[in-house]
Tab-separated table of C-alpha atoms and ligand atoms in Angstrom:
chain	number	residue	atom	x	y	z
A	1	MET	CA	14.679	-8.898	-42.395
A	2	GLU	CA	12.542	-6.048	-43.756
A	3	PRO	CA	10.785	-4.118	-40.993
A	4	LYS	CA	7.061	-4.755	-40.886
A	5	GLY	CA	5.702	-1.973	-38.694
A	6	ASP	CA	3.421	0.570	-40.398
A	7	ILE	CA	3.239	2.770	-37.314
A	8	ALA	CA	4.346	2.722	-33.688
A	9	LEU	CA	2.213	3.790	-30.773
A	10	ILE	CA	3.713	4.821	-27.448
A	11	GLY	CA	1.475	4.963	-24.384
A	12	LEU	CA	-0.463	1.875	-23.422
A	13	ALA	CA	-3.228	3.439	-21.334
A	14	VAL	CA	-6.689	2.489	-22.486
A	15	MET	CA	-6.934	5.018	-25.347
A	16	GLY	CA	-3.557	3.953	-26.734
A	17	GLN	CA	-4.362	0.248	-26.464
A	18	ASN	CA	-7.698	0.692	-28.181
A	19	LEU	CA	-6.209	2.727	-31.025
A	20	ILE	CA	-3.627	-0.002	-31.586
A	21	LEU	CA	-6.314	-2.703	-31.743
A	22	ASN	CA	-8.416	-0.540	-34.066
A	23	MET	CA	-5.450	-0.022	-36.429
A	24	ALA	CA	-4.609	-3.741	-36.333
A	25	ASP	CA	-8.210	-4.619	-37.169
A	26	HIS	CA	-7.874	-2.434	-40.245
A	27	GLY	CA	-4.840	-4.340	-41.462
A	28	TYR	CA	-2.020	-2.150	-40.192
A	29	THR	CA	0.958	-3.583	-38.343
A	30	VAL	CA	1.420	-1.588	-35.158
A	31	VAL	CA	4.439	-1.545	-32.865
A	32	ALA	CA	3.443	-1.022	-29.223
A	33	PHE	CA	5.708	0.615	-26.682
A	34	ASN	CA	5.306	2.130	-23.220
A	35	ARG	CA	7.490	4.008	-20.703
A	36	THR	CA	6.831	1.279	-18.142
A	37	VAL	CA	8.008	-1.516	-20.415
A	38	SER	CA	6.310	-4.331	-18.467
A	39	LYS	CA	2.971	-3.022	-19.772
A	40	VAL	CA	3.996	-4.006	-23.306
A	41	ASP	CA	3.991	-7.714	-22.523
A	42	GLU	CA	0.905	-7.384	-20.340
A	43	PHE	CA	-0.841	-5.854	-23.332
A	44	LEU	CA	0.453	-8.486	-25.794
A	45	ASN	CA	-0.646	-11.301	-23.495
A	46	ASP	CA	-3.999	-9.843	-22.638
A	47	GLN	CA	-5.976	-7.381	-24.808
A	48	ALA	CA	-3.783	-7.885	-27.901
A	49	LYS	CA	-3.613	-11.674	-27.596
A	50	GLY	CA	-4.173	-13.312	-30.963
A	51	HIS	CA	-3.655	-10.100	-32.923
A	52	ASP	CA	-0.661	-10.966	-35.119
A	53	LYS	CA	-0.538	-7.380	-36.402
A	54	VAL	CA	0.468	-6.039	-32.983
A	55	LEU	CA	4.197	-6.206	-32.328
A	56	GLY	CA	5.730	-5.367	-28.962
A	57	ALA	CA	8.881	-3.335	-28.519
A	58	HIS	CA	10.861	-3.342	-25.282
A	59	SER	CA	13.090	-0.394	-26.064
A	60	ILE	CA	13.028	2.672	-28.277
A	61	GLU	CA	15.783	1.092	-30.400
A	62	GLU	CA	13.741	-2.038	-30.970
A	63	MET	CA	10.634	0.012	-31.763
A	64	VAL	CA	12.517	2.102	-34.341
A	65	ARG	CA	14.059	-1.032	-35.884
A	66	LEU	CA	10.639	-2.575	-36.398
A	67	LEU	CA	9.307	0.423	-38.367
A	68	LYS	CA	9.172	0.935	-42.133
A	69	LYS	CA	10.597	4.257	-43.340
A	70	PRO	CA	9.605	7.037	-43.144
A	71	ARG	CA	8.835	6.085	-39.566
A	72	LYS	CA	5.541	7.080	-38.041
A	73	ILE	CA	5.415	7.202	-34.261
A	74	MET	CA	2.264	8.181	-32.402
A	75	LEU	CA	2.360	9.335	-28.794
A	76	MET	CA	-0.663	8.664	-26.596
A	77	VAL	CA	0.890	9.856	-23.339
A	78	LYS	CA	-0.146	12.428	-20.793
A	79	ALA	CA	-0.257	15.962	-22.241
A	80	GLY	CA	2.443	18.425	-21.186
A	81	LYS	CA	5.980	17.535	-20.229
A	82	PRO	CA	5.761	13.791	-21.070
A	83	VAL	CA	5.251	14.717	-24.742
A	84	ASP	CA	8.343	16.969	-24.816
A	85	GLU	CA	10.352	14.329	-22.966
A	86	PHE	CA	9.382	11.607	-25.413
A	87	ILE	CA	10.172	13.846	-28.375
A	88	GLU	CA	13.684	14.378	-26.951
A	89	THR	CA	14.077	10.656	-26.315
A	90	LEU	CA	13.031	9.825	-29.859
A	91	LEU	CA	15.089	12.443	-31.686
A	92	PRO	CA	18.501	10.688	-31.681
A	93	HIS	CA	16.831	7.594	-33.223
A	94	LEU	CA	15.043	9.321	-36.101
A	95	GLU	CA	15.996	10.544	-39.566
A	96	PRO	CA	14.748	13.476	-41.665
A	97	GLY	CA	11.314	12.706	-43.077
A	98	ASP	CA	10.234	10.625	-40.058
A	99	LEU	CA	6.985	11.629	-38.396
A	100	ILE	CA	6.010	12.090	-34.742
A	101	ILE	CA	2.287	12.314	-33.982
A	102	ASP	CA	0.859	13.536	-30.691
A	103	GLY	CA	-2.658	12.168	-30.175
A	104	GLY	CA	-3.104	13.465	-26.635
A	105	ASN	CA	-5.032	16.502	-25.449
A	106	SER	CA	-2.178	18.952	-25.904
A	107	HIS	CA	-2.678	22.690	-25.664
A	108	PHE	CA	-2.446	24.144	-29.198
A	109	PRO	CA	0.409	26.625	-28.444
A	110	ASP	CA	2.537	23.591	-27.482
A	111	THR	CA	1.674	21.964	-30.789
A	112	ILE	CA	2.598	25.128	-32.695
A	113	ARG	CA	5.938	25.189	-30.873
A	114	ARG	CA	6.662	21.486	-31.387
A	115	THR	CA	5.791	21.562	-35.098
A	116	LYS	CA	8.253	24.389	-35.629
A	117	TYR	CA	10.918	22.685	-33.546
A	118	LEU	CA	10.702	19.337	-35.354
A	119	GLU	CA	10.343	20.829	-38.832
A	120	GLY	CA	13.525	22.760	-38.020
A	121	LYS	CA	15.210	19.395	-37.621
A	122	GLY	CA	13.879	18.041	-40.911
A	123	LEU	CA	11.236	15.884	-39.219
A	124	LEU	CA	7.486	16.010	-39.620
A	125	TYR	CA	4.987	16.570	-36.807
A	126	ILE	CA	1.274	16.105	-36.336
A	127	GLY	CA	-0.790	17.176	-33.339
A	128	THR	CA	-4.127	15.463	-33.565
A	129	GLY	CA	-7.310	15.577	-31.576
A	130	VAL	CA	-8.815	12.153	-30.934
A	131	SER	CA	-12.308	12.113	-29.474
A	132	GLY	CA	-14.775	9.456	-28.615
A	133	GLY	CA	-13.439	8.051	-25.377
A	134	GLU	CA	-12.411	4.429	-25.036
A	135	GLU	CA	-15.262	3.124	-27.172
A	136	GLY	CA	-14.448	5.582	-29.950
A	137	ALA	CA	-10.751	4.759	-29.921
A	138	ARG	CA	-11.576	1.059	-30.283
A	139	HIS	CA	-14.314	1.221	-32.901
A	140	GLY	CA	-14.056	4.618	-34.612
A	141	PRO	CA	-13.045	7.936	-33.086
A	142	SER	CA	-13.272	11.385	-34.549
A	143	ILE	CA	-9.724	12.349	-35.535
A	144	MET	CA	-8.643	15.972	-36.068
A	145	PRO	CA	-5.048	16.131	-37.336
A	146	GLY	CA	-2.994	19.280	-37.930
A	147	GLY	CA	0.712	20.075	-38.176
A	148	SER	CA	3.154	19.518	-41.041
A	149	ALA	CA	1.014	19.417	-44.185
A	150	LYS	CA	3.550	17.061	-45.809
A	151	ALA	CA	2.788	14.483	-43.126
A	152	TRP	CA	-0.874	14.118	-44.050
A	153	PRO	CA	-0.360	11.744	-47.013
A	154	LEU	CA	1.685	9.476	-44.733
A	155	VAL	CA	-1.170	8.840	-42.290
A	156	LYS	CA	-4.290	9.705	-44.288
A	157	ASP	CA	-5.184	6.094	-45.081
A	158	ILE	CA	-4.556	4.809	-41.550
A	159	PHE	CA	-6.456	7.626	-39.861
A	160	GLN	CA	-9.405	7.685	-42.233
A	161	SER	CA	-9.803	3.914	-42.100
A	162	ILE	CA	-9.885	3.733	-38.295
A	163	ALA	CA	-12.055	6.876	-37.885
A	164	ALA	CA	-15.794	6.852	-37.328
A	165	LYS	CA	-17.946	7.288	-40.427
A	166	THR	CA	-20.849	9.673	-40.956
A	167	PRO	CA	-24.234	8.138	-41.890
A	168	ASP	CA	-23.217	8.861	-45.521
A	169	GLY	CA	-20.064	6.801	-45.031
A	170	GLU	CA	-17.566	9.683	-44.989
A	171	PRO	CA	-14.706	9.387	-42.491
A	172	CYS	CA	-14.835	11.683	-39.460
A	173	CYS	CA	-11.243	12.664	-40.098
A	174	ASP	CA	-9.733	15.176	-42.463
A	175	TRP	CA	-6.689	17.419	-42.560
A	176	VAL	CA	-7.433	20.422	-40.354
A	177	GLY	CA	-4.504	22.735	-41.081
A	178	ASP	CA	-0.987	23.813	-40.177
A	179	ASP	CA	0.750	23.455	-36.811
A	180	GLY	CA	-1.744	23.729	-33.916
A	181	ALA	CA	-4.966	23.677	-36.008
A	182	GLY	CA	-5.907	20.088	-35.125
A	183	HIS	CA	-5.501	20.595	-31.409
A	184	TYR	CA	-7.316	23.928	-31.624
A	185	VAL	CA	-10.314	22.283	-33.252
A	186	LYS	CA	-10.205	19.510	-30.645
A	187	MET	CA	-10.061	22.121	-27.876
A	188	THR	CA	-13.091	23.879	-29.352
A	189	HIS	CA	-14.851	20.517	-29.585
A	190	ASN	CA	-14.257	19.985	-25.894
A	191	GLY	CA	-15.462	23.508	-25.085
A	192	ILE	CA	-18.652	22.871	-27.039
A	193	GLU	CA	-18.970	19.576	-25.174
A	194	TYR	CA	-18.877	21.556	-21.888
A	195	GLY	CA	-21.655	23.764	-23.251
A	196	ASP	CA	-23.831	20.858	-24.430
A	197	MET	CA	-23.454	19.102	-21.069
A	198	GLN	CA	-24.320	22.278	-19.146
A	199	LEU	CA	-27.451	22.820	-21.283
A	200	ILE	CA	-28.586	19.277	-20.586
A	201	CYS	CA	-27.914	19.752	-16.873
A	202	GLU	CA	-29.959	22.944	-16.829
A	203	ALA	CA	-32.846	21.164	-18.556
A	204	TYR	CA	-32.537	18.417	-15.927
A	205	GLN	CA	-32.599	20.880	-13.016
A	206	LEU	CA	-35.631	22.690	-14.424
A	207	MET	CA	-37.490	19.391	-14.874
A	208	LYS	CA	-36.437	18.098	-11.471
A	209	GLU	CA	-36.796	21.191	-9.299
A	210	GLY	CA	-39.105	23.361	-11.365
A	211	LEU	CA	-41.514	20.648	-12.462
A	212	GLY	CA	-40.861	18.027	-9.787
A	213	MET	CA	-40.383	15.276	-12.386
A	214	SER	CA	-39.140	11.845	-11.322
A	215	ASN	CA	-36.045	10.198	-12.797
A	216	GLN	CA	-38.322	7.845	-14.716
A	217	GLU	CA	-40.297	10.755	-16.203
A	218	MET	CA	-37.081	12.546	-17.143
A	219	HIS	CA	-35.688	9.351	-18.629
A	220	GLU	CA	-38.762	9.165	-20.841
A	221	ALA	CA	-38.472	12.821	-21.843
A	222	PHE	CA	-34.824	12.403	-22.873
A	223	ALA	CA	-35.686	9.190	-24.723
A	224	GLU	CA	-38.282	11.132	-26.707
A	225	TRP	CA	-35.894	14.021	-27.361
A	226	ASN	CA	-33.311	11.618	-28.688
A	227	GLU	CA	-35.726	10.565	-31.427
A	228	GLY	CA	-35.914	14.077	-32.894
A	229	GLU	CA	-33.827	17.172	-33.593
A	230	LEU	CA	-31.740	16.670	-30.460
A	231	ASP	CA	-30.677	13.139	-31.440
A	232	SER	CA	-27.134	12.942	-30.056
A	233	TYR	CA	-24.729	10.904	-27.989
A	234	LEU	CA	-24.989	13.164	-24.935
A	235	ILE	CA	-28.812	13.105	-24.885
A	236	GLU	CA	-28.687	9.340	-25.338
A	237	ILE	CA	-26.341	8.734	-22.402
A	238	THR	CA	-28.370	11.166	-20.242
A	239	ARG	CA	-31.450	9.058	-21.000
A	240	ASP	CA	-29.614	5.945	-19.866
A	241	ILE	CA	-28.011	7.563	-16.826
A	242	LEU	CA	-31.431	8.701	-15.537
A	243	ALA	CA	-32.724	5.133	-15.632
A	244	HIS	CA	-29.659	3.532	-14.056
A	245	GLN	CA	-30.146	1.923	-10.657
A	246	GLU	CA	-27.851	0.185	-8.154
A	247	ASN	CA	-29.417	-1.820	-5.334
A	248	GLY	CA	-32.813	-0.430	-6.213
A	249	GLU	CA	-31.673	3.175	-5.983
A	250	TYR	CA	-31.041	5.667	-8.737
A	251	THR	CA	-27.290	6.085	-9.217
A	252	VAL	CA	-27.534	9.701	-10.360
A	253	ASP	CA	-29.120	10.711	-7.041
A	254	LYS	CA	-26.146	9.329	-5.140
A	255	ILE	CA	-23.520	11.329	-7.013
A	256	LEU	CA	-22.023	14.380	-5.328
A	257	ASP	CA	-22.836	17.585	-7.199
A	258	THR	CA	-19.310	18.872	-7.694
A	259	ALA	CA	-18.013	18.915	-11.253
A	260	GLY	CA	-14.475	18.067	-12.225
A	261	GLN	CA	-12.627	19.458	-15.227
A	262	LYS	CA	-9.354	18.866	-16.974
A	263	GLY	CA	-8.841	22.274	-18.556
A	264	THR	CA	-9.888	22.123	-22.224
A	265	GLY	CA	-13.062	24.155	-21.513
A	266	LYS	CA	-10.973	26.720	-19.688
A	267	TRP	CA	-8.529	26.879	-22.617
A	268	THR	CA	-11.438	27.574	-24.958
A	269	GLY	CA	-12.649	30.381	-22.689
A	270	VAL	CA	-9.170	31.843	-22.400
A	271	SER	CA	-8.660	31.712	-26.159
A	272	SER	CA	-12.018	33.423	-26.698
A	273	LEU	CA	-10.935	36.248	-24.378
A	274	ASP	CA	-7.551	36.472	-26.117
A	275	LEU	CA	-9.182	36.705	-29.521
A	276	GLY	CA	-12.047	38.948	-28.371
A	277	ILE	CA	-14.847	36.603	-29.435
A	278	PRO	CA	-17.908	36.329	-27.168
A	279	VAL	CA	-18.050	32.591	-26.571
A	280	THR	CA	-20.313	33.220	-23.620
A	281	LEU	CA	-22.026	29.857	-23.347
A	282	ILE	CA	-18.833	27.851	-22.990
A	283	GLY	CA	-17.584	30.465	-20.508
A	284	GLU	CA	-20.733	30.024	-18.415
A	285	ALA	CA	-20.408	26.242	-18.644
A	286	VAL	CA	-16.874	26.433	-17.235
A	287	TYR	CA	-17.967	28.815	-14.469
A	288	ALA	CA	-20.960	26.601	-13.646
A	289	ARG	CA	-18.514	23.741	-13.023
A	290	CYS	CA	-16.403	26.057	-10.838
A	291	LEU	CA	-19.476	27.122	-8.822
A	292	SER	CA	-20.559	23.504	-8.401
A	293	ALA	CA	-17.129	22.689	-7.000
A	294	MET	CA	-17.619	25.242	-4.191
A	295	LYS	CA	-19.832	22.752	-2.400
A	296	ASP	CA	-19.084	23.746	1.203
A	297	GLU	CA	-19.637	27.401	0.485
A	298	ARG	CA	-22.904	26.657	-1.295
A	299	VAL	CA	-24.143	24.534	1.586
A	300	ALA	CA	-23.421	27.387	3.993
A	301	ALA	CA	-24.970	29.994	1.716
A	302	SER	CA	-28.076	27.881	1.172
A	303	LYS	CA	-28.860	28.304	4.870
A	304	ILE	CA	-28.617	32.098	4.703
A	305	LEU	CA	-29.541	33.368	1.249
A	306	THR	CA	-33.136	33.250	0.106
A	307	GLY	CA	-34.859	33.094	-3.280
A	308	PRO	CA	-38.384	33.332	-4.614
A	309	ASP	CA	-40.987	30.994	-3.213
A	310	CYS	CA	-42.472	30.353	-6.586
A	311	LYS	CA	-43.718	27.052	-7.948
A	312	PHE	CA	-44.493	26.161	-11.519
A	313	THR	CA	-48.216	26.344	-12.122
A	314	GLY	CA	-48.615	25.869	-15.859
A	315	GLU	CA	-49.037	22.774	-18.018
A	316	LYS	CA	-46.153	20.408	-17.283
A	317	LYS	CA	-46.042	18.609	-20.616
A	318	ALA	CA	-46.070	21.858	-22.571
A	319	PHE	CA	-43.237	23.177	-20.435
A	320	VAL	CA	-41.106	20.094	-21.092
A	321	GLU	CA	-41.516	20.870	-24.785
A	322	ASP	CA	-40.550	24.490	-24.054
A	323	ILE	CA	-37.381	23.244	-22.367
A	324	ARG	CA	-36.561	21.076	-25.393
A	325	GLN	CA	-36.896	24.059	-27.686
A	326	ALA	CA	-34.880	26.293	-25.347
A	327	LEU	CA	-32.151	23.685	-25.351
A	328	LEU	CA	-32.119	23.491	-29.127
A	329	ALA	CA	-32.043	27.269	-29.611
A	330	SER	CA	-29.286	27.674	-26.992
A	331	LYS	CA	-27.335	24.878	-28.624
A	332	ILE	CA	-27.480	26.696	-31.956
A	333	VAL	CA	-26.086	29.816	-30.261
A	334	SER	CA	-23.313	27.765	-28.641
A	335	TYR	CA	-22.202	26.239	-31.942
A	336	ALA	CA	-22.494	29.609	-33.661
A	337	GLN	CA	-20.140	30.998	-30.999
A	338	GLY	CA	-17.757	28.038	-31.348
A	339	PHE	CA	-17.538	28.538	-35.128
A	340	MET	CA	-17.058	32.316	-34.628
A	341	LEU	CA	-14.112	31.444	-32.410
A	342	MET	CA	-12.583	29.047	-34.968
A	343	ARG	CA	-13.053	31.652	-37.692
A	344	GLU	CA	-11.096	34.225	-35.712
A	345	ALA	CA	-8.430	31.702	-34.687
A	346	SER	CA	-8.080	30.665	-38.331
A	347	LYS	CA	-7.436	34.279	-39.242
A	348	GLU	CA	-5.074	34.914	-36.341
A	349	TYR	CA	-2.998	31.748	-36.821
A	350	LYS	CA	-3.398	31.534	-40.639
A	351	TRP	CA	-4.922	28.068	-40.666
A	352	LYS	CA	-7.542	28.361	-43.467
A	353	LEU	CA	-9.926	26.091	-41.555
A	354	ASN	CA	-12.635	24.350	-43.532
A	355	TYR	CA	-15.766	24.626	-41.348
A	356	GLY	CA	-17.803	22.072	-43.271
A	357	ALA	CA	-14.991	19.566	-42.786
A	358	VAL	CA	-14.873	20.364	-39.070
A	359	ALA	CA	-18.617	19.712	-38.775
A	360	MET	CA	-18.133	16.436	-40.623
A	361	MET	CA	-15.324	15.349	-38.293
A	362	TRP	CA	-17.625	15.991	-35.329
A	363	ARG	CA	-20.637	14.326	-36.969
A	364	GLY	CA	-19.616	10.864	-35.759
A	365	GLY	CA	-17.272	9.212	-33.294
A	366	CYS	CA	-16.800	12.088	-30.862
A	367	ILE	CA	-18.639	13.035	-27.674
A	368	ILE	CA	-20.660	15.863	-29.312
A	369	ARG	CA	-21.710	13.692	-32.281
A	370	SER	CA	-25.266	14.417	-33.283
A	371	ALA	CA	-27.740	14.712	-36.115
A	372	PHE	CA	-27.473	18.481	-35.531
A	373	LEU	CA	-23.888	18.464	-36.846
A	374	GLY	CA	-25.201	17.088	-40.121
A	375	LYS	CA	-27.299	20.277	-40.390
A	376	ILE	CA	-24.207	22.385	-39.696
A	377	LYS	CA	-22.283	20.530	-42.386
A	378	ALA	CA	-25.174	21.186	-44.791
A	379	ALA	CA	-25.153	24.896	-43.893
A	380	PHE	CA	-21.453	25.189	-44.760
A	381	ASP	CA	-21.981	23.139	-47.932
A	382	ARG	CA	-24.642	25.626	-48.985
A	383	LYS	CA	-22.383	28.576	-48.189
A	384	PRO	CA	-18.726	27.791	-47.372
A	385	ASP	CA	-18.056	31.405	-46.325
A	386	LEU	CA	-21.149	31.572	-44.085
A	387	ARG	CA	-20.404	34.381	-41.670
A	388	ASN	CA	-22.423	33.073	-38.771
A	389	LEU	CA	-24.450	29.920	-38.268
A	390	LEU	CA	-27.335	32.017	-36.921
A	391	LEU	CA	-27.655	33.583	-40.372
A	392	ASP	CA	-28.095	30.260	-42.161
A	393	GLU	CA	-31.686	29.854	-43.349
A	394	TYR	CA	-32.229	26.509	-41.610
A	395	PHE	CA	-30.883	27.608	-38.215
A	396	HIS	CA	-32.522	31.017	-38.480
A	397	GLY	CA	-35.821	29.182	-39.048
A	398	VAL	CA	-35.310	26.898	-36.042
A	399	ILE	CA	-34.515	29.846	-33.789
A	400	ASP	CA	-37.628	31.672	-34.994
A	401	ARG	CA	-39.706	28.633	-34.158
A	402	CYS	CA	-38.100	28.033	-30.761
A	403	GLN	CA	-37.899	31.629	-29.601
A	404	PRO	CA	-41.215	31.907	-27.699
A	405	SER	CA	-40.426	28.687	-25.761
A	406	TRP	CA	-36.856	29.808	-25.121
A	407	ARG	CA	-38.041	33.103	-23.628
A	408	ARG	CA	-40.697	31.357	-21.513
A	409	VAL	CA	-38.084	28.969	-20.104
A	410	VAL	CA	-35.630	31.745	-19.210
A	411	ARG	CA	-38.450	33.792	-17.658
A	412	SER	CA	-39.757	30.851	-15.629
A	413	ALA	CA	-36.268	29.857	-14.468
A	414	VAL	CA	-35.641	33.393	-13.249
A	415	GLU	CA	-39.039	33.535	-11.538
A	416	MET	CA	-38.571	30.203	-9.840
A	417	GLY	CA	-34.983	30.962	-8.844
A	418	VAL	CA	-33.599	27.947	-10.705
A	419	PRO	CA	-30.199	28.836	-12.207
A	420	GLY	CA	-29.967	28.591	-15.977
A	421	PRO	CA	-26.718	30.353	-16.887
A	422	ALA	CA	-26.281	28.700	-20.301
A	423	PHE	CA	-29.912	29.150	-21.423
A	424	THR	CA	-29.802	32.736	-20.228
A	425	THR	CA	-26.486	33.755	-21.728
A	426	ALA	CA	-27.434	32.203	-25.060
A	427	LEU	CA	-30.589	34.325	-25.181
A	428	ALA	CA	-28.712	37.480	-24.111
A	429	PHE	CA	-26.133	36.848	-26.837
A	430	TYR	CA	-28.871	36.306	-29.405
A	431	ASP	CA	-30.571	39.558	-28.462
A	432	GLY	CA	-27.246	41.379	-28.531
A	433	TYR	CA	-26.152	39.929	-31.847
A	434	ARG	CA	-29.401	40.929	-33.522
A	435	SER	CA	-29.277	44.499	-32.124
A	436	GLU	CA	-28.409	47.197	-34.592
A	437	ARG	CA	-27.696	49.500	-31.705
A	438	LEU	CA	-26.189	48.509	-28.332
A	439	PRO	CA	-25.574	50.776	-25.334
A	440	ALA	CA	-21.867	51.056	-26.108
A	441	ASN	CA	-22.432	54.702	-27.072
A	442	LEU	CA	-22.859	55.392	-23.359
A	443	LEU	CA	-19.863	53.221	-22.548
A	444	GLN	CA	-17.697	55.180	-24.953
A	445	ALA	CA	-18.952	58.402	-23.392
A	446	GLN	CA	-17.945	57.104	-19.946
A	447	ARG	CA	-14.475	56.135	-21.217
A	448	ASP	CA	-14.052	59.525	-22.802
A	449	TYR	CA	-15.360	61.259	-19.650
A	450	PHE	CA	-12.923	59.712	-17.187
A	451	GLY	CA	-9.994	58.916	-19.422
A	452	ALA	CA	-10.308	61.060	-22.542
A	453	HIS	CA	-10.283	57.855	-24.617
A	454	THR	CA	-12.209	59.485	-27.506
A	455	TYR	CA	-15.126	58.047	-29.476
A	456	GLU	CA	-16.362	57.715	-33.045
A	457	ARG	CA	-19.586	59.461	-34.082
A	458	ILE	CA	-22.607	58.195	-36.004
A	459	ASP	CA	-22.628	61.386	-38.069
A	460	LYS	CA	-18.951	61.174	-39.075
A	461	PRO	CA	-16.961	58.544	-41.035
A	462	ARG	CA	-15.516	55.583	-39.136
A	463	GLY	CA	-11.921	56.066	-38.052
A	464	GLN	CA	-12.317	59.700	-36.971
A	465	TYR	CA	-12.033	60.120	-33.199
A	466	PHE	CA	-13.559	62.846	-31.042
A	467	HIS	CA	-13.133	64.012	-27.495
A	468	THR	CA	-15.593	66.057	-25.448
A	469	ASN	CA	-14.630	68.217	-22.522
A	470	TRP	CA	-17.491	66.776	-20.416
A	471	THR	CA	-17.023	68.864	-17.252
A	472	GLY	CA	-15.686	72.095	-18.651
A	473	ARG	CA	-12.644	71.481	-16.478
A	474	GLY	CA	-9.412	69.904	-17.658
A	475	GLY	CA	-8.151	70.302	-21.179
A	476	THR	CA	-9.125	69.064	-24.591
A	477	VAL	CA	-6.174	66.674	-24.831
A	478	ALA	CA	-7.198	63.084	-25.607
A	479	SER	CA	-5.542	60.105	-23.947
A	480	GLY	CA	-3.705	57.612	-26.031
A	481	THR	CA	-2.071	55.758	-23.231
A	482	TYR	CA	-4.623	54.857	-20.591
A	483	ASN	CA	-7.044	52.141	-21.572
A	484	ALA	CA	-10.000	51.051	-19.492
B	1	2AM	P1	3.294	4.666	-17.856
B	1	2AM	O1	2.445	3.476	-18.169
B	1	2AM	O2	4.732	4.358	-17.879
B	1	2AM	O3	2.850	5.425	-16.627
B	1	2AM	C1	-1.097	7.598	-19.851
B	1	2AM	O4	-0.844	7.950	-18.520
B	1	2AM	C2	0.166	7.205	-20.564
B	1	2AM	O5	1.114	8.264	-20.455
B	1	2AM	C3	0.832	5.956	-20.002
B	1	2AM	O6	1.297	5.202	-21.086
B	1	2AM	C4	1.970	6.512	-19.177
B	1	2AM	O7	3.099	5.670	-19.082
B	1	2AM	C5	2.348	7.734	-19.977
B	1	2AM	N1	3.019	8.730	-19.144
B	1	2AM	C6	2.524	9.393	-18.085
B	1	2AM	N2	3.434	10.229	-17.580
B	1	2AM	C7	4.533	10.089	-18.343
B	1	2AM	C8	5.829	10.702	-18.323
B	1	2AM	N3	6.149	11.641	-17.430
B	1	2AM	N4	6.707	10.301	-19.271
B	1	2AM	C9	6.389	9.377	-20.164
B	1	2AM	N5	5.191	8.783	-20.250
B	1	2AM	C10	4.274	9.128	-19.336
């Protein structure tokens, strides 16, 4: 009998199950397999019951037998070692031209390594970001595939048909680039998600502690924000979270204020440091989670350390609007930083990323989906080689409009002693980025003073280096070895 399976999926946790059902709904025959084989039948008899396009396999051999050639096998297992282990398990059963896809949250250097390894064996490999949580996986995620370019035509139809669609009907899935490009873009997506969440949390704390607003009032504010420029999934769920009650009490008030994290925000921060790109807002968002997790220390410090005894005295409604504008301006900075990072990574890893396509993939399906991403897509459509989002006419205009509010919010937060690391760093970055001259002249002087590191001069061509004998002691020899 001819094999019927269009694709196999290994890993029957909720994301894997939902992707299988999504593919089956779109007419593809999917072979389901899992390390703990009993879960295959549980899945077939429960969630997949009645779906004749879902086939179960109880061994790797059976799974491979059920697949049309070239075989396409997607892993939805825990990132890290399980992926490498499954690749090794699969290898003896595959032939040149077959394709392994990793749809988990793998770190991009692993994906670069695995692509090279499998291509060396004549196989094809894709590392793809999948975002949108359980709901997205079931009804339309954002899919960000990268790896062996030759593999794209093999999965393009499947991926684009199950992906979310933009309001214009375009799929939120396109080829991202070679080897680790897909997982890099997914990592950056998650970093930006950290930033967006932190900005919303800072707005919440300012409303709650600065303005003394109730959950109901904040719910209404977020509901209103979601109707305008900030229309997005994260604002929408914040609106709903603030209204949620259990046994007559607000759920959000009962939740311990210690943030968890799984590492993708940290990876983004580490990559930004490696590449030398100031992705300050995501960095602050990661650190804010770290600080929140130091609950015991904070409780102890709260009894010792003091802050200003300053209450908000202005017009409450106007300040809520100021916060909205501060959030929007900071968000623009965060996305500008994220795209700066991808631009540098694209250069470093030779990926030729298409930024408009990235914005389109994030427009729907994923956690950071928003109307705002439509504006970013439009900015890159206007100018595909746009150097920085802040320089686009639309975003430049929004920042101009929001700037007075943004500064008022940062000033008030500082005066009231309410922490606003993401709002603040965004503004500091903005002021730094638009500065023709920064104080690095003094910094270079310091480096040259203590370490003879030399400096360039404003009255000489770039690339010529000078050293001053600052103290009159020591020699005129410059250091080429000691870097500080
Ligand atoms: P399991 O059901 O056998 O635990 C999400 O945890 C998915 O990753 C599950 O399908 C799980 O399989 C799989 N998984 C977790 N750790 C794994 C490992 N070390 N090797 C293979 N699969 C693993």
